[in-house]
Coordinates of C-alpha atoms in Angstrom, one line a residue:
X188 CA -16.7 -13.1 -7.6
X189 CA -13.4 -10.7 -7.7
X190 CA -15.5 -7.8 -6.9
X191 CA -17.3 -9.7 -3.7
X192 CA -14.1 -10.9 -2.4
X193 CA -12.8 -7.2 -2.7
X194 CA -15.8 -5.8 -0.9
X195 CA -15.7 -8.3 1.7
X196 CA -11.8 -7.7 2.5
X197 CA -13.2 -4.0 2.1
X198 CA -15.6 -4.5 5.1
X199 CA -13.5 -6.3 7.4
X200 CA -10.7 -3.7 7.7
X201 CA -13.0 -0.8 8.2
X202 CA -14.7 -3.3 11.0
X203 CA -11.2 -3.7 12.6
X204 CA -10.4 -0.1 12.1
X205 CA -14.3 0.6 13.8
X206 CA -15.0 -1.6 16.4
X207 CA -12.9 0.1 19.5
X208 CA -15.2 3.0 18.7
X209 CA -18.6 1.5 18.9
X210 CA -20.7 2.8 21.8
X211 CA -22.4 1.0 24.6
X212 CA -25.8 1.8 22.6
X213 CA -24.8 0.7 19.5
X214 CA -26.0 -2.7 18.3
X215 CA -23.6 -4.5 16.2
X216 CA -26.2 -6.0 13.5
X217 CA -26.9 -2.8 12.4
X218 CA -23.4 -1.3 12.3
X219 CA -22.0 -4.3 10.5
X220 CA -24.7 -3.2 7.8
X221 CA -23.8 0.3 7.8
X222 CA -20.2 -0.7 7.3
X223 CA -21.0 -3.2 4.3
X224 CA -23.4 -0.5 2.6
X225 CA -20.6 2.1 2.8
X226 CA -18.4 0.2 1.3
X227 CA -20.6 -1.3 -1.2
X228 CA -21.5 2.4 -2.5
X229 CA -17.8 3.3 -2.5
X230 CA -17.0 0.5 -4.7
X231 CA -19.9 0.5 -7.1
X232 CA -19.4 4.5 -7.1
X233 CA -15.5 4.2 -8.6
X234 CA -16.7 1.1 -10.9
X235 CA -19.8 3.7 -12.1
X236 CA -17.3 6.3 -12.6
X237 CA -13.7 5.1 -13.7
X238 CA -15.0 1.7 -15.9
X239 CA -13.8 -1.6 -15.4
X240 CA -10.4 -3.0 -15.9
X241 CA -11.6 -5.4 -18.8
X242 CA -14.2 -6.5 -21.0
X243 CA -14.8 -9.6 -19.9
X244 CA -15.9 -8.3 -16.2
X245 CA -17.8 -4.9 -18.0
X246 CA -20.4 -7.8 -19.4
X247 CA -21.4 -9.0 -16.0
X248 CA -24.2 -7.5 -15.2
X249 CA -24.4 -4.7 -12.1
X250 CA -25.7 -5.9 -8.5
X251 CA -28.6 -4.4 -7.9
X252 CA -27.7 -2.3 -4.5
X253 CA -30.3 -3.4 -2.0
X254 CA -30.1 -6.7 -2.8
X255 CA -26.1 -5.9 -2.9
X256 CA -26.1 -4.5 0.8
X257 CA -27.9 -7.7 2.1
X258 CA -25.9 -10.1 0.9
X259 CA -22.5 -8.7 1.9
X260 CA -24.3 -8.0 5.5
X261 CA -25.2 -11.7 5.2
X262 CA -21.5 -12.9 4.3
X263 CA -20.5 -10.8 7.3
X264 CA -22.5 -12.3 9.4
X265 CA -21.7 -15.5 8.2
X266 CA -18.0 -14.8 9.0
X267 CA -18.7 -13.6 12.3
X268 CA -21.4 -16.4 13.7
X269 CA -18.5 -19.2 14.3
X270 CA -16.3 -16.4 16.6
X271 CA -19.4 -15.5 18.6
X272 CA -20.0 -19.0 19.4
X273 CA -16.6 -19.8 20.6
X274 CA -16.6 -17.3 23.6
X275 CA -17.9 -18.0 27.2
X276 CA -20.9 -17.9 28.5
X277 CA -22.5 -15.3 29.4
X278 CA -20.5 -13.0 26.9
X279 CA -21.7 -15.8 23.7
X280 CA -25.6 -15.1 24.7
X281 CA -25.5 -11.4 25.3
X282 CA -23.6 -11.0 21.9
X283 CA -25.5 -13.6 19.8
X284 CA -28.8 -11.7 21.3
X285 CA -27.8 -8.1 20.6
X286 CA -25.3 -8.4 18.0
X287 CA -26.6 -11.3 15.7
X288 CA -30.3 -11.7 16.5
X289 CA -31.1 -7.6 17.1
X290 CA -32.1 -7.2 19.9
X291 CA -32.0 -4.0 22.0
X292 CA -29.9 -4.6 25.1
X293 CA -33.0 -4.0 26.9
X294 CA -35.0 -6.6 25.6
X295 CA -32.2 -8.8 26.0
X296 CA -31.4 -7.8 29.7
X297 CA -35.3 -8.7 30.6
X298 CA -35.1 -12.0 28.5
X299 CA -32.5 -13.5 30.4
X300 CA -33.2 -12.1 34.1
X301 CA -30.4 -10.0 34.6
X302 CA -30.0 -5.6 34.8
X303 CA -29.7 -3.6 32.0
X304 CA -26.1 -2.5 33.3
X305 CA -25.6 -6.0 34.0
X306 CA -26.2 -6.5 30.0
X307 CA -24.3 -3.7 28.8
X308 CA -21.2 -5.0 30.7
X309 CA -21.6 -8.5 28.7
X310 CA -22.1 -6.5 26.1
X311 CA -18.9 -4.7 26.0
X312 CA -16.8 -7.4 27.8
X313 CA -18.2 -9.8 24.6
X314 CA -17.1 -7.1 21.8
X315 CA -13.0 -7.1 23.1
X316 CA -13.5 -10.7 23.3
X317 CA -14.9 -11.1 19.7
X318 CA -11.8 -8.4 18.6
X319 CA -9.6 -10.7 20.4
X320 CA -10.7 -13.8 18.4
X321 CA -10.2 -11.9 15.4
X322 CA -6.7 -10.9 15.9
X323 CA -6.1 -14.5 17.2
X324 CA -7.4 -16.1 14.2
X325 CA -6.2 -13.4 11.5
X326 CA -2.6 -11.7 11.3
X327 CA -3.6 -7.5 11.1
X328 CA -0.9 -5.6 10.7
X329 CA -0.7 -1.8 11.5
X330 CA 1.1 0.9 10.4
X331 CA 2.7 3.6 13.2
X332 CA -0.6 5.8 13.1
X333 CA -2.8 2.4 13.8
X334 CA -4.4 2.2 10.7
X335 CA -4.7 -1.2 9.8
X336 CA -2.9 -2.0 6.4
X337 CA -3.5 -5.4 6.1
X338 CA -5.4 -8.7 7.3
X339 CA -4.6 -12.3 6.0
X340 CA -5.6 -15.4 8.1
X341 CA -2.5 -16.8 10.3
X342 CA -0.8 -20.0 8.6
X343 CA -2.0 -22.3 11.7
X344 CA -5.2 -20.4 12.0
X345 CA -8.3 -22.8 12.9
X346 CA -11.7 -22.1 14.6
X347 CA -12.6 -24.4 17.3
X348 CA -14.7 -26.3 14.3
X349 CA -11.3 -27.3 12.8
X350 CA -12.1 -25.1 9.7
X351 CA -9.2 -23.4 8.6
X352 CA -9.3 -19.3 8.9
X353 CA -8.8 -19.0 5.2
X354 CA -12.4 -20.5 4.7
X355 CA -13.8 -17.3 6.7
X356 CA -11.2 -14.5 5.5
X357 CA -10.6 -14.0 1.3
X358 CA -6.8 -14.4 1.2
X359 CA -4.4 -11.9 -1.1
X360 CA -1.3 -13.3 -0.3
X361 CA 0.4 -16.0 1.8
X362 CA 1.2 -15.8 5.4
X363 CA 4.4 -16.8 6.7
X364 CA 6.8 -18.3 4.0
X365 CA 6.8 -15.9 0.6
X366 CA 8.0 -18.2 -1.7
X367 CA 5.8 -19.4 -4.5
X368 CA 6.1 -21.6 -7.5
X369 CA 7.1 -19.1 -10.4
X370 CA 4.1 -19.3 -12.2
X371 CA 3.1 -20.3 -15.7
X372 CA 1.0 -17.5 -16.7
X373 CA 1.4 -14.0 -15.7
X374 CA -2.1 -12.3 -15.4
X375 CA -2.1 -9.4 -18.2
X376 CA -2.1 -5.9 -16.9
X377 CA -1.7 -2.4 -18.0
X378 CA 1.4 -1.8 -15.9
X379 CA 3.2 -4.2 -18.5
X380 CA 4.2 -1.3 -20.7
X381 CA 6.9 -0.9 -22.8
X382 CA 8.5 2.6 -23.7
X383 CA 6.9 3.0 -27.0
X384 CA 3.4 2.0 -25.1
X385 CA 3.9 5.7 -23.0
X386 CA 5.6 8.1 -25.1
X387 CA 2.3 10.1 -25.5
X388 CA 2.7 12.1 -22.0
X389 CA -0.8 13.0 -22.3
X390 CA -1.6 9.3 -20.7
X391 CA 0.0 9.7 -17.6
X392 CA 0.3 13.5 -17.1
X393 CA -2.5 15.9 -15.1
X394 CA -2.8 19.1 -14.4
X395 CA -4.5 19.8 -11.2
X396 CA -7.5 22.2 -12.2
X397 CA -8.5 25.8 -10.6
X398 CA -11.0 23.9 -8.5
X399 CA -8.9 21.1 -7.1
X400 CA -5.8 24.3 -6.5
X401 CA -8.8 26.5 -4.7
X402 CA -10.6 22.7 -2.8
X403 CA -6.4 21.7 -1.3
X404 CA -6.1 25.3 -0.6
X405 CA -9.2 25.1 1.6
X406 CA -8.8 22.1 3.4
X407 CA -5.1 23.3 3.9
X408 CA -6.1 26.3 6.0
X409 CA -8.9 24.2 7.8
X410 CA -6.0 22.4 8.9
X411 CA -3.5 25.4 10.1
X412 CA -1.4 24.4 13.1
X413 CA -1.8 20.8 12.4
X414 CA 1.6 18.5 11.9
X415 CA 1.3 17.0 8.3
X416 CA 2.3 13.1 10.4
X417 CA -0.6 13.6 12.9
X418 CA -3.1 13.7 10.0
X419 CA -5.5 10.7 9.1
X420 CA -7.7 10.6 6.6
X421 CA -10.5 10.6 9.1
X422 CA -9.7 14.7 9.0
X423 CA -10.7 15.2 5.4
X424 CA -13.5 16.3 3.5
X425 CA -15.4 13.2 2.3
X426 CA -16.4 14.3 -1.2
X427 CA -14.8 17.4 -3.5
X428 CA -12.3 18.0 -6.5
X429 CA -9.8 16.5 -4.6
X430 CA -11.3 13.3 -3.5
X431 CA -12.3 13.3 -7.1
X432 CA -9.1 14.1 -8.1
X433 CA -8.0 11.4 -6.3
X434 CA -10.2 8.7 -7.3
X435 CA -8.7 9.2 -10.8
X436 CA -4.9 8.9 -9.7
X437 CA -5.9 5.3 -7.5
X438 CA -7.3 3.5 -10.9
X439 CA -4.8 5.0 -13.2
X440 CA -2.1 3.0 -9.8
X441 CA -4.3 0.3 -9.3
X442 CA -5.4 -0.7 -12.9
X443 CA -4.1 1.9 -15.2
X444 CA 0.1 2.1 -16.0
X445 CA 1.3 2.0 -12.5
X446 CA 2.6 5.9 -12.0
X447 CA 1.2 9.3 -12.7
X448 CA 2.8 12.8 -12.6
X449 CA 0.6 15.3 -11.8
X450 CA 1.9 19.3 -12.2
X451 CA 1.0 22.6 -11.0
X452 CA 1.5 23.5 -7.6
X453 CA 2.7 26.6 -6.9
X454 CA 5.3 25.8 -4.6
X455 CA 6.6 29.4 -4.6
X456 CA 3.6 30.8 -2.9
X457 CA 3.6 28.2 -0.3
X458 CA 5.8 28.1 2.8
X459 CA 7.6 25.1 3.6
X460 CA 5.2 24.0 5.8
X461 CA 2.2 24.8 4.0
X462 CA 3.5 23.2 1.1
X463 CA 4.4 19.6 3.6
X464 CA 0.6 19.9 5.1
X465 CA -1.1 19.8 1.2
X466 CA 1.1 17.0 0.8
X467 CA 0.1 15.1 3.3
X468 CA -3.6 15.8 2.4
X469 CA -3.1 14.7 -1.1
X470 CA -1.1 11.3 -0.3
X471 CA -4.0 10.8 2.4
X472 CA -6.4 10.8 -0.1
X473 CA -4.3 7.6 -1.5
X474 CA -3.9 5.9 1.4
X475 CA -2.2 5.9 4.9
X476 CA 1.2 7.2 6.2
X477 CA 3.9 4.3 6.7
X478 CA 7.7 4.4 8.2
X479 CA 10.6 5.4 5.9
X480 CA 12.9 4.6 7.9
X481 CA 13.7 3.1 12.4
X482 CA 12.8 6.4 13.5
X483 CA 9.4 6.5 12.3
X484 CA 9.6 9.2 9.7
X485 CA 6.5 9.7 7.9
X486 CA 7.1 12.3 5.5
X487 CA 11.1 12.3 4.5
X488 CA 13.0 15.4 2.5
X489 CA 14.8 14.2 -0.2
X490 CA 18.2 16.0 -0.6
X491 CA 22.0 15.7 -0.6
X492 CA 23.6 15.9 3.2
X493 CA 27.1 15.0 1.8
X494 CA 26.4 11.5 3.2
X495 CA 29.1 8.9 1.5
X496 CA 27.3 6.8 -0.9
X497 CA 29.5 4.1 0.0
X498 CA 28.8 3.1 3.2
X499 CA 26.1 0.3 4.2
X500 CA 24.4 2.6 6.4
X501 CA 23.7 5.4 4.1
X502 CA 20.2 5.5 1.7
X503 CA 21.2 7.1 -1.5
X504 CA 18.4 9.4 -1.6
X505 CA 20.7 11.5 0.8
X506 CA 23.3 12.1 -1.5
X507 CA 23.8 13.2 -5.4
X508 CA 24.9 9.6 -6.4
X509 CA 23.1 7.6 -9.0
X510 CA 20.0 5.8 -7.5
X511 CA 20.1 2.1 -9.5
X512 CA 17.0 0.6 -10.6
X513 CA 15.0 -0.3 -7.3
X514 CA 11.4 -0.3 -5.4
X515 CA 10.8 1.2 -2.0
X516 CA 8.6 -0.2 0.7
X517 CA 5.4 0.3 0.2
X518 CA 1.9 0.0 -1.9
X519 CA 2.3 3.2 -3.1
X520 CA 5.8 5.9 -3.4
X521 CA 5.2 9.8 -3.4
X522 CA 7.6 12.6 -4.5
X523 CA 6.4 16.0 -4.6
X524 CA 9.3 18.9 -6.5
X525 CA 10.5 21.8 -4.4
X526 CA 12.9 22.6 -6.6
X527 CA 15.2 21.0 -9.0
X528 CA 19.1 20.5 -9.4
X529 CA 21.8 22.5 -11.6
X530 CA 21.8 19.8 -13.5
X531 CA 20.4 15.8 -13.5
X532 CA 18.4 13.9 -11.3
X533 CA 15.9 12.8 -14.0
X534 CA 13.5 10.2 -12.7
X535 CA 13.6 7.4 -14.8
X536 CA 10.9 4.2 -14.4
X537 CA 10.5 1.2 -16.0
X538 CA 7.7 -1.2 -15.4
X539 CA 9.0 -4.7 -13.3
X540 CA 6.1 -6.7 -14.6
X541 CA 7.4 -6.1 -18.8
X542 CA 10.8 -6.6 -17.2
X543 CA 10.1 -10.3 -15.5
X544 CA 7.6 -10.8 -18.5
X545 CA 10.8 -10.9 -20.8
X546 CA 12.7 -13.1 -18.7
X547 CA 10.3 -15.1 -19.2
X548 CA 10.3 -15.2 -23.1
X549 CA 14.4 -14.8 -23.2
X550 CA 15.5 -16.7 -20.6
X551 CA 13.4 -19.2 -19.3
X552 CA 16.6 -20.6 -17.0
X553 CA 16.4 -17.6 -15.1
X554 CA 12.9 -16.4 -14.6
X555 CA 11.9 -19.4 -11.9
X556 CA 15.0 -17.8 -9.7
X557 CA 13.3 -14.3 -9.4
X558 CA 11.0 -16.5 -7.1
X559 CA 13.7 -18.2 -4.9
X560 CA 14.8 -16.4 -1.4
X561 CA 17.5 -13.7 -1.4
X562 CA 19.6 -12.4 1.2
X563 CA 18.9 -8.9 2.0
X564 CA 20.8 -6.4 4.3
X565 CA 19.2 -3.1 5.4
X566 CA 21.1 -0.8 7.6
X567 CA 20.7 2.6 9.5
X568 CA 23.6 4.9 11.0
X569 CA 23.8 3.5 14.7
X570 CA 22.4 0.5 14.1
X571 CA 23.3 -3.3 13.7
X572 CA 22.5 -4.6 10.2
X573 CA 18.6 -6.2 9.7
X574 CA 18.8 -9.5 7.6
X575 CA 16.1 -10.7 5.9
X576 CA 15.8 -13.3 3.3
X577 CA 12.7 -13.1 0.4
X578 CA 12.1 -13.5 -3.0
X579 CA 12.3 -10.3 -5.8
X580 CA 9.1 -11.7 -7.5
X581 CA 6.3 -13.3 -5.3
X582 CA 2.7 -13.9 -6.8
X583 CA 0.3 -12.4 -4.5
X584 CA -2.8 -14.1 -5.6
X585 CA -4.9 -15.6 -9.1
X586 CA -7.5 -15.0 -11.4
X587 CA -8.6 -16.4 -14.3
X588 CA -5.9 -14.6 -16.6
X589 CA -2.8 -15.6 -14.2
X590 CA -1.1 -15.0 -11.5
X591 CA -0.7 -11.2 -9.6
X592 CA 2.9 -10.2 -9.5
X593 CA 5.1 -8.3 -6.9
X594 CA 8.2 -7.5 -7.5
X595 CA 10.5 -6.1 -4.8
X596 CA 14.1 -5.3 -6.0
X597 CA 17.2 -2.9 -4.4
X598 CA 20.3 -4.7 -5.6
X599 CA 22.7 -3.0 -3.3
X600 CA 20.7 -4.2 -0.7
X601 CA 21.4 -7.7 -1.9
X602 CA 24.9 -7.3 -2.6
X603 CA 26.2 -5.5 0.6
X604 CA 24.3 -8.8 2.3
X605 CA 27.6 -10.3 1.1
X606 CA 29.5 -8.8 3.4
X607 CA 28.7 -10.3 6.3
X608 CA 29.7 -13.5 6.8
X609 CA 26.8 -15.0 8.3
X610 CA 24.4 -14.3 5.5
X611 CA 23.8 -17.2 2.8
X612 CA 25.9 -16.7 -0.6
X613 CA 24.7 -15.8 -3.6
X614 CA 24.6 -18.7 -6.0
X615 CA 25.7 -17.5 -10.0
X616 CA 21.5 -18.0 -11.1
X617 CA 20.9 -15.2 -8.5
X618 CA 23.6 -12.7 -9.4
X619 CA 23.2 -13.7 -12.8
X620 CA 19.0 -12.9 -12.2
X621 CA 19.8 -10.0 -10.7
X622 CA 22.5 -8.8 -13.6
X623 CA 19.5 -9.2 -15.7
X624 CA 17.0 -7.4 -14.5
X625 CA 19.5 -4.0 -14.7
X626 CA 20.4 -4.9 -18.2
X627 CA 17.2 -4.9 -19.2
X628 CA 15.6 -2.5 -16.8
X629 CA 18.4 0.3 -18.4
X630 CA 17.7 -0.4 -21.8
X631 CA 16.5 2.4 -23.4
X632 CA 13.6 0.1 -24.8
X633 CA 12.1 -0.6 -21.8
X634 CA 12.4 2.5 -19.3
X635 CA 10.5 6.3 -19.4
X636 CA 12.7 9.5 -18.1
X637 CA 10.6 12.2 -16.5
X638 CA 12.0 15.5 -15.7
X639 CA 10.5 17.2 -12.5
X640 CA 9.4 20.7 -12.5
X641 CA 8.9 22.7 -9.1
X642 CA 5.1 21.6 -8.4
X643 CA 5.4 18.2 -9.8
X644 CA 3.6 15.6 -7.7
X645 CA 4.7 11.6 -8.7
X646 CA 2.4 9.0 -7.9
X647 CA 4.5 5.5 -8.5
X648 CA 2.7 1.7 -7.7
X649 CA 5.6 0.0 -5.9
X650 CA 4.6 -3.4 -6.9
X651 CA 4.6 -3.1 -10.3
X652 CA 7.3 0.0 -10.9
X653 CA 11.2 0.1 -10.9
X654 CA 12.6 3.6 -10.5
X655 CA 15.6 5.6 -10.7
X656 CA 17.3 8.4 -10.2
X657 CA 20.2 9.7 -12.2
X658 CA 23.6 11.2 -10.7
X659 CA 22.9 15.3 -10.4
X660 CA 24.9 18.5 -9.7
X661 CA 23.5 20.8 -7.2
X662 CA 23.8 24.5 -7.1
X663 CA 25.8 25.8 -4.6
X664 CA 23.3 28.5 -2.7
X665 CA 21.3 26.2 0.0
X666 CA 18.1 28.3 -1.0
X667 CA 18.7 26.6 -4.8
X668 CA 19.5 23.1 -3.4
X669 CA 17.3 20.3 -4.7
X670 CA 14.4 19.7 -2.4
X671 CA 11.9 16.7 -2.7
X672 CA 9.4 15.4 -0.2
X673 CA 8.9 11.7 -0.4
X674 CA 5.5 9.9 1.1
X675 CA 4.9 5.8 1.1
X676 CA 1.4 4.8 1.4
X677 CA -0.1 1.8 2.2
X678 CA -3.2 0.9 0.2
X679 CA -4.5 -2.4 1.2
X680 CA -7.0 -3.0 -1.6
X681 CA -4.0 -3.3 -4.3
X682 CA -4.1 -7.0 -4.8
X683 CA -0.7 -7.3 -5.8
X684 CA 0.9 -5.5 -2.6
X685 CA 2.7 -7.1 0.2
X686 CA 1.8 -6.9 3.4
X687 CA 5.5 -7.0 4.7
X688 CA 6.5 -4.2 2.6
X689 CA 3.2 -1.9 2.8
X690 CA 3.8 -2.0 6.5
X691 CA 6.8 0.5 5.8
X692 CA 10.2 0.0 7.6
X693 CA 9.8 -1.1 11.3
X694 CA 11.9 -3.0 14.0
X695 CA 10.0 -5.9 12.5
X696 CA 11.6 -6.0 9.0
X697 CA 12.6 -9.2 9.4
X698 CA 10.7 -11.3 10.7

């Protein structure tokens, strides 16, 4: 039932993400099943070839596809029915007899009296209604390209029936208010690690191949003269090492450990902008470009600008001063090695889900406060501080084994909320929650350091990874300096993502 809900979620986006595009000609019955048996394939193809996440789900036996296709088409259809049926006539006829009943615009031109062009005008008016109804009925959030990122149903969403929109749309996480219950049982996961569970490097360490080196190479100088932010994935081969590649890194993020470090690009025989562009095609093949920061950048260099690490205003990753224990804001975080420092700057993870698991078992007083609302102040240079209140742990959704767990934690963000005199105060559970989380997330039992090498690639899963970065001493030639590139993705299948946060940093932070 998991997998059908997935596939179903699957379908709507790339309907939302399809729809403006379908031409006059086009019947929508038939697309609708085009879109479900795409995605159908995609999903049994990664099942086929990367195994299932437990035992209990390998024992269910496979769909067979045809029947597969049909009835995802028919849950589609299902879903769609009620929104046809609440437009005006004539655009409810010409859409239920084209779109739902299959029709050729022709045939359904000389069934109800009127001109061909006269149909095809229904036709078209009827589809922005029906994407209208949609995006009344269903919150869709899209990131700065116009990709969609994510789709839940609207807390008062209703169809003229009275049914509520969650009945028609599978739900990943709430709407609205973020707060949840802490729950009882955590749903086990890989990402749960300790340190001794991932000492052998071998389990989260690739080497990209002589294929993959020679496929990125290719599609690299297919894409000369093309900005690395102007990219969608739309511009990519559909099938190759890479993709395949890539189809390894997503399950090792989305069901394996969380994180992945994958080595050997020769960074030395790139330029700088060659080297940004097969960046951009690698995180692509992960998901879609989100914004780092108010000014929409898409793909951010991470260096030292001599920026004061003490002012509210400055992000850390622009100076040499120890990074604490935090996530970013995103589904997934990349970092790609130019080249390294004189000395420190070891990335240093630890997994959030082991970290909340043992609040849990140690301290049961202080695990239900992880769940609670914090303050939160994020600030640029030149601009007025963003409030935002939300939890650090939110459950995103439930299966059998538990509940899905987010975790979303900068602690200077927290504390510099403080400052202002307008922001609600801390209460001594919360600090003492939040004291807890860096005790434990910096003992050496928990966390994994990871020195880069120029041509490192980093692949983190934001919801269920803490990271760090230790204090570092550059060299002083500006050709030696440390130089990291930096991508966030959004990846709207992860079930335990947030669509808040895998919507990147926007003008609409805090709302």
């Amino acid at each position: 039932m998991v997998d059908v809900d997935d596939v179903v979620q699957d379908v709507f986006l790339r309907m939302q993400r399809g729809l403006g595009g379908l031409r006059d000609e086009e019947r929508f019955g038939p697309w609708v099943y085009q879109v479900a048996r795409s995605a159908i394939a995609d999903h049994q193809r990664a099942q086929a070839k990367y195994g299932l996440a437990d035992a209990s789900a390998a024992e269910e036996a496979p769909v067979e596809s045809e029947d597969g296709e049909r009835s995802v088409e028919q849950v589609v259809a299902s879903y769609l029915a009620p929104f046809v049926a609440m437009l005006p006539s004539p655009y409810r006829e010409a859409l239920t007899l084209t779109e739902l009943e299959g029709l050729t615009q022709k045939q359904a031109a000389e069934m109800l009296g009127i001109s061909l062009s006269g149909m095809k005008s229904r036709v078209q008016r009827g589809r922005v209604q029906l994407r209208q109804a949609l995006e009344d009925c269903c919150l869709i959030a899209l990131d700065v390209r116009g990709q969609v990122v994510s789709c839940v149903p609207r807390p008062d969403g209703k169809l003229p029936n009275g049914v509520e929109t969650s009945q028609f749309l599978p739900t990943c996480c709430s709407s609205g208010d973020r707060r949840t219950k802490a729950p009882t049982q955590l749903a086990p996961a890989r990402s749960f690690w300790m340190r001794s569970d991932v000492e052998n490097t071998d389990a989260w360490t690739e080497k990209f191949s002589t294929a993959e080196l020679d496929d990125l190479s290719c599609i690299v100088a297919s894409l000369a003269g093309r900005k690395p932010e102007s990219l969608t994935r739309d511009a990519l081969p559909k099938s190759g090492p890479i993709d395949e590649a890539a189809r390894r890194w997503r399950w090792a993020l989305e069901r394996g450990l969380g994180f992945l470090l994958v080595r050997g690009l020769d960074v030395n025989a790139m330029s700088l902008e060659e080297l940004t562009l097969s960046y951009a095609v690698l995180g692509l093949h992960l998901g879609s470009f989100v914004p780092q920061n108010l000014r929409g950048e898409l793909l951010t260099n991470i260096r030292d600008t001599g920026a004061d690490p003490n002012l509210p205003s400055t992000r850390l990753y622009m100076t040499r001063a120890e990074q604490d224990f935090h996530t970013d804001g995103a589904d997934i975080i990349g970092l790609l090695c130019r080249r390294t420092s004189r000395s420190g700057g070891a990335s240093r993870i630890v997994s959030s889900g082991a970290i909340v698991r043992e609040i849990q078992r140690a301290r049961p007083d202080l695990y239900p406060v992880l769940f609670e609302d914090f303050p939160w102040r994020y600030q640029e240079e030149g601009t007025p501080p963003i409030i935002l209140t939300r939890p650090i742990c939110t459950v995103t959704s439930k299966n059998e084994q538990g509940a899905l767990l987010n975790t979303f934690f900068i602690p200077w963000y927290i504390r510099r909320s403080q400052e202002l005199p307008d922001t609600p105060r801390l209460t001594p559970a919360q600090a003492a929650a939040i004291e807890e989380i860096k005790r434990l997330a910096n003992d050496p039992r928990f966390y994994l350091d990871m020195t880069f090498e120029p041509g490192d690639v980093q692949w983190l899963k934001n919801a269920a990874i803490l990271h760090k970065r230790t204090a570092y001493e550059d060299f002083d030639e500006p050709e030696r300096k440390r130089h990291l590139l930096r991508l966030w993705l959004s990846a709207p299948d992860f079930g335990d993502g947030d669509a808040q946060l895998r919507a990147g940093i926007t003008k609409e932070l805090s709302r």
